[in-house]
Amino acid sequence: MKLYSETHTLTAADCNAQMELPLQSLVRQIIDAATGHANLLGFGYDRLLADGSAWVLSRLCTQMNRMPRVGESYNVVTWVEATNRHFSTRNFEFTTPGGEVLGYARTVWVGIDIATRRPVDLTTFTTLVEMSSDRHCPIDPPAKLRFSELNTVRNYQVQVCDIDSNRHLTTARYVELAVNCLSLNDLDKALPGRFDISFARECLFDENLTIESSLADRTLEAVIRNPAGEECCAAKLILIER
Amino acid sequence: MKLYSETHTLTAADCNAQMELPLQSLVRQIIDAATGHANLLGFGYDRLLADGSAWVLSRLCTQMNRMPRVGESYNVVTWVEATNRHFSTRNFEFTTPGGEVLGYARTVWVGIDIATRRPVDLTTFTTLVEMSSDRHCPIDPPAKLRFSELNTVRNYQVQVCDIDSNRHLTTARYVELAVNCLSLNDLDKALPGRFDISFARECLFDENLTIESSLADRTLEAVIRNPAGEECCAAKLILIER
C-alpha cells in the first residue's frame, strides 16, 4: 500500500531524437504514478475535489544516471515521504527489470481550495499522513532556484494543445518550454542529469509568455514569465556529457 | 494474431481542457498500437531496419463518436486490411469495456529505403501480406486533401522537443500544429469528429514552418509548409457540436 509501481515500455513513437525517453515524458509519468497511487489510497484528485480542493505540483526534481531507451521496459516506484499542514512530499525510483537504478525523483505537492486559491491543511487527510514511508531517496530535495542574469529571451504564445484539465498550461509543457532552450546538437552530446523545476503561477490559454534562459558550463537556467512580468516557473537542468 | 489490442486508461495528466483524450494523443496511441502489432508479428521497425528500410505513415483518418473521458478505460483493436507493392493499410477500432464504439481510424503506411528515400516493395514481407484481415471498418478511407484559399497564416519554428527518433517533426506534433489553429472556446463548444491528415515531406529541427489555415462551418483546414514553400502536411478536421 505504501509503495505503488507502474511498468512502462518506451515505444518508438514516444522517444526523442536520441532514442530515449524525453524529460517531459518522464515528468508526465511521475505525475501519472502519483495520481494512480493517490487514487488507489483514496486521496486522489476526485477525493479532494469533493471538498472543493485540488492537488497542485509545487516543485519537482529528477536525477537520472541515464534515460530509458527505445524498446526498454522500466519500473517506476513511488511513495509518500511526509505530509505536514502545507506540503506533501512524494518520491520516485526508476529501475530496469534487471535491477539497474536509472534514477530518482522528488516532488512537493500542495492542496489548494479551488474557489479561494488558498492552501488547505493536508493533515486533515489522515490516510495521506498514515501512508508516509521511510524508504530512502538518495538525491537532494528540489532546489530553491535563484538566477542572476539570463542572456537569451524568447516568446511563446500558449496554444490550445498546451492546456490541461485545470485549464492551465500543462506541467509537461513547462518542461518542454525549458528544454526547448537547447538545440538538437546539445542533446546529442549530453543527457539530462539533474533537473529542478518550481511552479509559482499558472499560465493561461493565449498568454504571450517570455522565456529567459542561459546555457553555460552544461547548465541550463530558464524562467518563464507571464505578460505581467511575473515569474510562473523556474527551471535548472544540468547536462551530463555522453 | 491478425488482431492486436491495447487497453488504456485516461489519466488526469494526459487529458485536455475538456477532460478528454486530446486528438494528438489518440494519434500517438494509434501509432503505438500499430508498432506493437508489427513488432509482435516480425515486421516492425527493427525488422525493416535490418533491410535498411523504415515504416513511414503516409495518411491517417480518425472518426470518433466521442473521445475517451478522464478516468475512463478503453480498448484499441488494430488489424492489417491489405498490403500491395506500395502501401499497407491498417485499421483501428476504439471501444469501451461495456462495448460502446467510440470510433474508428484508418492508416496508410509505406516502406522507404532509408538511404535512397525510395519506396520499397512491401509484398516481400510475406507475414505482412498473410496477416490481412477482412474485419469491417465502417469509415471512409483517408481523404485526398485539396484546399483552395486558406485565410490565416501563422509561423512556427521547430523545437528540440518536437523531434522524433527519425530526427523529423514527430507525427503527434503535426496534429498539434493543426489543432492549435483552434481556440479553447472552439474545443469547449465542439469535439473532433472526422480528422484526415496526409504527410508529404518531413519537417526538420529549427525550420521555420508556415501554417496556413481556415475555419468555416465547423471545418478546419490546415496546410504546413517548409521554408521552401513545399507542402509538408495537410489536415482537415470536422468538429461536432457538443
PDB file of N, CA, C and O in Angstrom, chain A residues 11-17 19 24 28 31-32 154 159-161 163-165 167 173 176 179-180 182-184 187-188 205, chain B residues 11-17 19 24 28 31-32 154 159-161 163-165 167 173 176 179-180 182-184 187-188 205:
ATOM      1  N   THR A  11       8.105   3.181 -26.419  1.00  0.00           N
ATOM      2  CA  THR A  11       7.825   2.877 -27.819  1.00  0.00           C
ATOM      3  C   THR A  11       8.559   3.861 -28.732  1.00  0.00           C
ATOM      4  O   THR A  11       8.971   4.941 -28.305  1.00  0.00           O
ATOM      5  N   ALA A  12       8.686   3.453 -30.001  1.00  0.00           N
ATOM      6  CA  ALA A  12       9.358   4.301 -30.995  1.00  0.00           C
ATOM      7  C   ALA A  12       8.645   5.650 -31.137  1.00  0.00           C
ATOM      8  O   ALA A  12       9.293   6.684 -31.324  1.00  0.00           O
ATOM      9  N   ALA A  13       7.302   5.633 -31.037  1.00  0.00           N
ATOM     10  CA  ALA A  13       6.538   6.879 -31.211  1.00  0.00           C
ATOM     11  C   ALA A  13       6.734   7.829 -30.033  1.00  0.00           C
ATOM     12  O   ALA A  13       6.456   9.022 -30.156  1.00  0.00           O
ATOM     13  N   ASP A  14       7.189   7.311 -28.899  1.00  0.00           N
ATOM     14  CA  ASP A  14       7.289   8.135 -27.694  1.00  0.00           C
ATOM     15  C   ASP A  14       8.709   8.564 -27.366  1.00  0.00           C
ATOM     16  O   ASP A  14       8.923   9.282 -26.384  1.00  0.00           O
ATOM     17  N   CYS A  15       9.694   8.125 -28.166  1.00  0.00           N
ATOM     18  CA  CYS A  15      11.069   8.502 -27.822  1.00  0.00           C
ATOM     19  C   CYS A  15      11.507   9.729 -28.622  1.00  0.00           C
ATOM     20  O   CYS A  15      10.852  10.172 -29.554  1.00  0.00           O
ATOM     21  N   ASN A  16      12.599  10.323 -28.195  1.00  0.00           N
ATOM     22  CA  ASN A  16      13.086  11.553 -28.817  1.00  0.00           C
ATOM     23  C   ASN A  16      14.180  11.240 -29.856  1.00  0.00           C
ATOM     24  O   ASN A  16      14.400  10.074 -30.199  1.00  0.00           O
ATOM     25  N   ALA A  17      14.838  12.267 -30.351  1.00  0.00           N
ATOM     26  CA  ALA A  17      15.844  12.094 -31.407  1.00  0.00           C
ATOM     27  C   ALA A  17      17.014  11.239 -30.936  1.00  0.00           C
ATOM     28  O   ALA A  17      17.704  10.620 -31.744  1.00  0.00           O
ATOM     29  N   MET A  19      16.642   8.604 -29.195  1.00  0.00           N
ATOM     30  CA  MET A  19      16.045   7.284 -28.981  1.00  0.00           C
ATOM     31  C   MET A  19      15.865   6.980 -27.492  1.00  0.00           C
ATOM     32  O   MET A  19      15.936   5.827 -27.055  1.00  0.00           O
ATOM     33  N   GLN A  24      10.284  15.574 -20.654  1.00  0.00           N
ATOM     34  CA  GLN A  24       8.878  15.950 -20.417  1.00  0.00           C
ATOM     35  C   GLN A  24       7.986  14.717 -20.232  1.00  0.00           C
ATOM     36  O   GLN A  24       7.007  14.762 -19.484  1.00  0.00           O
ATOM     37  N   ARG A  28       5.710  13.553 -17.026  1.00  0.00           N
ATOM     38  CA  ARG A  28       4.311  13.126 -17.173  1.00  0.00           C
ATOM     39  C   ARG A  28       4.091  11.792 -16.454  1.00  0.00           C
ATOM     40  O   ARG A  28       3.081  11.597 -15.779  1.00  0.00           O
ATOM     41  N   ILE A  31       3.891  12.263 -12.688  1.00  0.00           N
ATOM     42  CA  ILE A  31       2.567  12.755 -12.279  1.00  0.00           C
ATOM     43  C   ILE A  31       1.526  11.637 -12.379  1.00  0.00           C
ATOM     44  O   ILE A  31       0.676  11.488 -11.500  1.00  0.00           O
ATOM     45  N   ASP A  32       1.604  10.824 -13.441  1.00  0.00           N
ATOM     46  CA  ASP A  32       0.675   9.693 -13.598  1.00  0.00           C
ATOM     47  C   ASP A  32       0.794   8.708 -12.440  1.00  0.00           C
ATOM     48  O   ASP A  32      -0.219   8.223 -11.924  1.00  0.00           O
ATOM     49  N   ARG A 154      13.145  34.616 -25.359  1.00  0.00           N
ATOM     50  CA  ARG A 154      12.267  34.134 -26.416  1.00  0.00           C
ATOM     51  C   ARG A 154      10.828  34.372 -25.977  1.00  0.00           C
ATOM     52  O   ARG A 154      10.567  34.602 -24.792  1.00  0.00           O
ATOM     53  N   GLN A 159      -0.848  27.755 -26.658  1.00  0.00           N
ATOM     54  CA  GLN A 159      -1.745  27.187 -27.658  1.00  0.00           C
ATOM     55  C   GLN A 159      -2.764  26.262 -26.994  1.00  0.00           C
ATOM     56  O   GLN A 159      -2.574  25.820 -25.859  1.00  0.00           O
ATOM     57  N   VAL A 160      -3.799  25.920 -27.739  1.00  0.00           N
ATOM     58  CA  VAL A 160      -4.887  25.125 -27.160  1.00  0.00           C
ATOM     59  C   VAL A 160      -4.419  23.731 -26.745  1.00  0.00           C
ATOM     60  O   VAL A 160      -4.876  23.194 -25.723  1.00  0.00           O
ATOM     61  N   CYS A 161      -3.476  23.142 -27.481  1.00  0.00           N
ATOM     62  CA  CYS A 161      -2.989  21.799 -27.120  1.00  0.00           C
ATOM     63  C   CYS A 161      -2.107  21.806 -25.871  1.00  0.00           C
ATOM     64  O   CYS A 161      -1.738  20.747 -25.365  1.00  0.00           O
ATOM     65  N   ILE A 163      -3.057  23.134 -23.019  1.00  0.00           N
ATOM     66  CA  ILE A 163      -3.913  23.381 -21.852  1.00  0.00           C
ATOM     67  C   ILE A 163      -4.374  22.067 -21.218  1.00  0.00           C
ATOM     68  O   ILE A 163      -4.791  21.153 -21.923  1.00  0.00           O
ATOM     69  N   ASP A 164      -4.314  21.990 -19.890  1.00  0.00           N
ATOM     70  CA  ASP A 164      -4.671  20.759 -19.192  1.00  0.00           C
ATOM     71  C   ASP A 164      -6.074  20.831 -18.591  1.00  0.00           C
ATOM     72  O   ASP A 164      -6.826  21.784 -18.837  1.00  0.00           O
ATOM     73  N   SER A 165      -6.409  19.818 -17.797  1.00  0.00           N
ATOM     74  CA  SER A 165      -7.763  19.702 -17.239  1.00  0.00           C
ATOM     75  C   SER A 165      -8.091  20.833 -16.263  1.00  0.00           C
ATOM     76  O   SER A 165      -9.252  21.096 -15.995  1.00  0.00           O
ATOM     77  N   ARG A 167      -7.308  23.840 -16.995  1.00  0.00           N
ATOM     78  CA  ARG A 167      -7.349  24.977 -17.921  1.00  0.00           C
ATOM     79  C   ARG A 167      -6.131  25.888 -17.762  1.00  0.00           C
ATOM     80  O   ARG A 167      -6.202  27.103 -17.968  1.00  0.00           O
ATOM     81  N   ARG A 173       4.381  20.636 -20.493  1.00  0.00           N
ATOM     82  CA  ARG A 173       4.679  21.690 -21.464  1.00  0.00           C
ATOM     83  C   ARG A 173       5.625  22.751 -20.876  1.00  0.00           C
ATOM     84  O   ARG A 173       6.444  23.306 -21.604  1.00  0.00           O
ATOM     85  N   GLU A 176       8.873  21.233 -21.448  1.00  0.00           N
ATOM     86  CA  GLU A 176       9.255  21.377 -22.859  1.00  0.00           C
ATOM     87  C   GLU A 176       9.754  22.788 -23.166  1.00  0.00           C
ATOM     88  O   GLU A 176      10.733  22.958 -23.896  1.00  0.00           O
ATOM     89  N   VAL A 179      13.274  22.884 -21.920  1.00  0.00           N
ATOM     90  CA  VAL A 179      14.183  22.042 -22.727  1.00  0.00           C
ATOM     91  C   VAL A 179      14.370  22.637 -24.123  1.00  0.00           C
ATOM     92  O   VAL A 179      15.447  22.537 -24.718  1.00  0.00           O
ATOM     93  N   ASN A 180      13.332  23.293 -24.646  1.00  0.00           N
ATOM     94  CA  ASN A 180      13.410  23.884 -25.989  1.00  0.00           C
ATOM     95  C   ASN A 180      14.400  25.053 -26.078  1.00  0.00           C
ATOM     96  O   ASN A 180      14.658  25.544 -27.173  1.00  0.00           O
ATOM     97  N   LEU A 182      17.342  24.459 -25.547  1.00  0.00           N
ATOM     98  CA  LEU A 182      18.505  23.712 -26.031  1.00  0.00           C
ATOM     99  C   LEU A 182      18.347  23.399 -27.514  1.00  0.00           C
ATOM    100  O   LEU A 182      17.244  23.451 -28.059  1.00  0.00           O
ATOM    101  N   SER A 183      19.473  23.045 -28.161  1.00  0.00           N
ATOM    102  CA  SER A 183      19.434  22.646 -29.565  1.00  0.00           C
ATOM    103  C   SER A 183      19.493  21.124 -29.665  1.00  0.00           C
ATOM    104  O   SER A 183      19.799  20.430 -28.688  1.00  0.00           O
ATOM    105  N   LEU A 184      19.243  20.616 -30.865  1.00  0.00           N
ATOM    106  CA  LEU A 184      19.345  19.175 -31.110  1.00  0.00           C
ATOM    107  C   LEU A 184      20.778  18.698 -30.836  1.00  0.00           C
ATOM    108  O   LEU A 184      21.004  17.632 -30.261  1.00  0.00           O
ATOM    109  N   LEU A 187      21.566  18.133 -27.111  1.00  0.00           N
ATOM    110  CA  LEU A 187      21.033  16.883 -26.546  1.00  0.00           C
ATOM    111  C   LEU A 187      21.655  15.645 -27.186  1.00  0.00           C
ATOM    112  O   LEU A 187      21.596  14.560 -26.615  1.00  0.00           O
ATOM    113  N   ASP A 188      22.257  15.812 -28.372  1.00  0.00           N
ATOM    114  CA  ASP A 188      23.023  14.702 -28.939  1.00  0.00           C
ATOM    115  C   ASP A 188      24.310  14.480 -28.134  1.00  0.00           C
ATOM    116  O   ASP A 188      24.773  13.358 -27.980  1.00  0.00           O
ATOM    117  N   PHE A 205      -4.397  30.064 -21.451  1.00  0.00           N
ATOM    118  CA  PHE A 205      -4.528  29.997 -22.899  1.00  0.00           C
ATOM    119  C   PHE A 205      -4.326  31.373 -23.540  1.00  0.00           C
ATOM    120  O   PHE A 205      -4.844  32.374 -23.037  1.00  0.00           O
TER     121      PHE A 205
ATOM    122  N   THR B  11      -5.591   9.270 -17.871  1.00  0.00           N
ATOM    123  CA  THR B  11      -5.237   9.893 -16.587  1.00  0.00           C
ATOM    124  C   THR B  11      -5.472  11.398 -16.646  1.00  0.00           C
ATOM    125  O   THR B  11      -5.545  11.989 -17.732  1.00  0.00           O
ATOM    126  N   ALA B  12      -5.566  11.992 -15.463  1.00  0.00           N
ATOM    127  CA  ALA B  12      -5.764  13.441 -15.366  1.00  0.00           C
ATOM    128  C   ALA B  12      -4.625  14.205 -16.045  1.00  0.00           C
ATOM    129  O   ALA B  12      -4.843  15.245 -16.666  1.00  0.00           O
ATOM    130  N   ALA B  13      -3.401  13.676 -15.940  1.00  0.00           N
ATOM    131  CA  ALA B  13      -2.248  14.375 -16.529  1.00  0.00           C
ATOM    132  C   ALA B  13      -2.263  14.308 -18.051  1.00  0.00           C
ATOM    133  O   ALA B  13      -1.588  15.093 -18.712  1.00  0.00           O
ATOM    134  N   ASP B  14      -3.008  13.377 -18.617  1.00  0.00           N
ATOM    135  CA  ASP B  14      -2.990  13.172 -20.067  1.00  0.00           C
ATOM    136  C   ASP B  14      -4.214  13.728 -20.775  1.00  0.00           C
ATOM    137  O   ASP B  14      -4.301  13.651 -22.000  1.00  0.00           O
ATOM    138  N   CYS B  15      -5.162  14.290 -20.020  1.00  0.00           N
ATOM    139  CA  CYS B  15      -6.363  14.792 -20.690  1.00  0.00           C
ATOM    140  C   CYS B  15      -6.243  16.290 -20.973  1.00  0.00           C
ATOM    141  O   CYS B  15      -5.351  16.968 -20.489  1.00  0.00           O
ATOM    142  N   ASN B  16      -7.142  16.772 -21.804  1.00  0.00           N
ATOM    143  CA  ASN B  16      -7.100  18.174 -22.208  1.00  0.00           C
ATOM    144  C   ASN B  16      -8.074  19.023 -21.377  1.00  0.00           C
ATOM    145  O   ASN B  16      -8.631  18.533 -20.389  1.00  0.00           O
ATOM    146  N   ALA B  17      -8.281  20.266 -21.777  1.00  0.00           N
ATOM    147  CA  ALA B  17      -9.141  21.182 -21.009  1.00  0.00           C
ATOM    148  C   ALA B  17     -10.575  20.686 -20.955  1.00  0.00           C
ATOM    149  O   ALA B  17     -11.323  21.040 -20.037  1.00  0.00           O
ATOM    150  N   MET B  19     -11.355  17.638 -20.472  1.00  0.00           N
ATOM    151  CA  MET B  19     -11.278  16.400 -19.674  1.00  0.00           C
ATOM    152  C   MET B  19     -11.393  15.157 -20.561  1.00  0.00           C
ATOM    153  O   MET B  19     -11.914  14.113 -20.142  1.00  0.00           O
ATOM    154  N   GLN B  24      -4.199  14.593 -30.560  1.00  0.00           N
ATOM    155  CA  GLN B  24      -2.794  14.226 -30.787  1.00  0.00           C
ATOM    156  C   GLN B  24      -2.405  12.967 -30.003  1.00  0.00           C
ATOM    157  O   GLN B  24      -1.574  12.183 -30.455  1.00  0.00           O
ATOM    158  N   ARG B  28      -1.106   9.323 -31.321  1.00  0.00           N
ATOM    159  CA  ARG B  28       0.082   8.662 -30.748  1.00  0.00           C
ATOM    160  C   ARG B  28      -0.255   7.215 -30.383  1.00  0.00           C
ATOM    161  O   ARG B  28       0.536   6.308 -30.632  1.00  0.00           O
ATOM    162  N   ILE B  31      -0.407   4.981 -33.470  1.00  0.00           N
ATOM    163  CA  ILE B  31       0.941   4.604 -33.920  1.00  0.00           C
ATOM    164  C   ILE B  31       1.551   3.563 -32.988  1.00  0.00           C
ATOM    165  O   ILE B  31       2.182   2.603 -33.433  1.00  0.00           O
ATOM    166  N   ASP B  32       1.336   3.736 -31.666  1.00  0.00           N
ATOM    167  CA  ASP B  32       1.848   2.766 -30.691  1.00  0.00           C
ATOM    168  C   ASP B  32       1.247   1.380 -30.921  1.00  0.00           C
ATOM    169  O   ASP B  32       1.962   0.377 -30.852  1.00  0.00           O
ATOM    170  N   ARG B 154       0.193  31.520 -39.943  1.00  0.00           N
ATOM    171  CA  ARG B 154       0.979  31.602 -38.729  1.00  0.00           C
ATOM    172  C   ARG B 154       2.343  30.989 -39.015  1.00  0.00           C
ATOM    173  O   ARG B 154       2.506  30.250 -39.981  1.00  0.00           O
ATOM    174  N   GLN B 159      11.074  23.025 -32.620  1.00  0.00           N
ATOM    175  CA  GLN B 159      11.851  22.998 -31.393  1.00  0.00           C
ATOM    176  C   GLN B 159      12.402  21.590 -31.132  1.00  0.00           C
ATOM    177  O   GLN B 159      11.912  20.607 -31.702  1.00  0.00           O
ATOM    178  N   VAL B 160      13.364  21.501 -30.229  1.00  0.00           N
ATOM    179  CA  VAL B 160      14.034  20.218 -29.997  1.00  0.00           C
ATOM    180  C   VAL B 160      13.064  19.165 -29.450  1.00  0.00           C
ATOM    181  O   VAL B 160      13.171  17.980 -29.794  1.00  0.00           O
ATOM    182  N   CYS B 161      12.081  19.569 -28.631  1.00  0.00           N
ATOM    183  CA  CYS B 161      11.124  18.584 -28.079  1.00  0.00           C
ATOM    184  C   CYS B 161      10.146  18.069 -29.132  1.00  0.00           C
ATOM    185  O   CYS B 161       9.398  17.133 -28.858  1.00  0.00           O
ATOM    186  N   ILE B 163      11.092  16.765 -31.995  1.00  0.00           N
ATOM    187  CA  ILE B 163      11.819  15.880 -32.918  1.00  0.00           C
ATOM    188  C   ILE B 163      11.726  14.429 -32.461  1.00  0.00           C
ATOM    189  O   ILE B 163      11.907  14.132 -31.284  1.00  0.00           O
ATOM    190  N   ASP B 164      11.465  13.528 -33.410  1.00  0.00           N
ATOM    191  CA  ASP B 164      11.292  12.114 -33.076  1.00  0.00           C
ATOM    192  C   ASP B 164      12.543  11.295 -33.394  1.00  0.00           C
ATOM    193  O   ASP B 164      13.594  11.846 -33.736  1.00  0.00           O
ATOM    194  N   SER B 165      12.416   9.962 -33.280  1.00  0.00           N
ATOM    195  CA  SER B 165      13.564   9.068 -33.442  1.00  0.00           C
ATOM    196  C   SER B 165      14.123   9.081 -34.866  1.00  0.00           C
ATOM    197  O   SER B 165      15.258   8.689 -35.082  1.00  0.00           O
ATOM    198  N   ARG B 167      14.506  11.872 -36.410  1.00  0.00           N
ATOM    199  CA  ARG B 167      15.053  13.235 -36.448  1.00  0.00           C
ATOM    200  C   ARG B 167      14.206  14.165 -37.333  1.00  0.00           C
ATOM    201  O   ARG B 167      14.701  15.098 -37.945  1.00  0.00           O
ATOM    202  N   ARG B 173       2.996  15.924 -33.236  1.00  0.00           N
ATOM    203  CA  ARG B 173       3.204  17.373 -33.238  1.00  0.00           C
ATOM    204  C   ARG B 173       2.596  18.029 -34.488  1.00  0.00           C
ATOM    205  O   ARG B 173       2.126  19.166 -34.419  1.00  0.00           O
ATOM    206  N   GLU B 176      -0.853  18.476 -33.501  1.00  0.00           N
ATOM    207  CA  GLU B 176      -0.983  19.625 -32.595  1.00  0.00           C
ATOM    208  C   GLU B 176      -0.936  20.948 -33.359  1.00  0.00           C
ATOM    209  O   GLU B 176      -1.691  21.865 -33.056  1.00  0.00           O
ATOM    210  N   VAL B 179      -4.350  21.386 -34.819  1.00  0.00           N
ATOM    211  CA  VAL B 179      -5.374  21.651 -33.785  1.00  0.00           C
ATOM    212  C   VAL B 179      -5.157  23.030 -33.155  1.00  0.00           C
ATOM    213  O   VAL B 179      -6.112  23.717 -32.779  1.00  0.00           O
ATOM    214  N   ASN B 180      -3.903  23.459 -33.056  1.00  0.00           N
ATOM    215  CA  ASN B 180      -3.590  24.769 -32.456  1.00  0.00           C
ATOM    216  C   ASN B 180      -4.106  25.953 -33.288  1.00  0.00           C
ATOM    217  O   ASN B 180      -4.041  27.092 -32.833  1.00  0.00           O
ATOM    218  N   LEU B 182      -7.134  26.189 -33.675  1.00  0.00           N
ATOM    219  CA  LEU B 182      -8.409  26.400 -32.982  1.00  0.00           C
ATOM    220  C   LEU B 182      -8.170  27.123 -31.656  1.00  0.00           C
ATOM    221  O   LEU B 182      -7.053  27.141 -31.138  1.00  0.00           O
ATOM    222  N   SER B 183      -9.260  27.671 -31.095  1.00  0.00           N
ATOM    223  CA  SER B 183      -9.180  28.313 -29.777  1.00  0.00           C
ATOM    224  C   SER B 183      -9.737  27.369 -28.716  1.00  0.00           C
ATOM    225  O   SER B 183     -10.382  26.354 -29.029  1.00  0.00           O
ATOM    226  N   LEU B 184      -9.514  27.721 -27.457  1.00  0.00           N
ATOM    227  CA  LEU B 184     -10.055  26.948 -26.341  1.00  0.00           C
ATOM    228  C   LEU B 184     -11.576  26.932 -26.425  1.00  0.00           C
ATOM    229  O   LEU B 184     -12.220  25.906 -26.176  1.00  0.00           O
ATOM    230  N   LEU B 187     -12.998  24.364 -28.915  1.00  0.00           N
ATOM    231  CA  LEU B 187     -13.000  22.975 -28.446  1.00  0.00           C
ATOM    232  C   LEU B 187     -13.916  22.762 -27.248  1.00  0.00           C
ATOM    233  O   LEU B 187     -14.304  21.635 -26.957  1.00  0.00           O
ATOM    234  N   ASP B 188     -14.265  23.850 -26.544  1.00  0.00           N
ATOM    235  CA  ASP B 188     -15.288  23.731 -25.494  1.00  0.00           C
ATOM    236  C   ASP B 188     -16.664  23.490 -26.126  1.00  0.00           C
ATOM    237  O   ASP B 188     -17.486  22.773 -25.573  1.00  0.00           O
ATOM    238  N   PHE B 205      14.462  19.977 -37.540  1.00  0.00           N
ATOM    239  CA  PHE B 205      14.774  20.844 -36.404  1.00  0.00           C
ATOM    240  C   PHE B 205      15.140  22.251 -36.859  1.00  0.00           C
ATOM    241  O   PHE B 205      15.894  22.411 -37.816  1.00  0.00           O
TER     242      PHE B 205
END
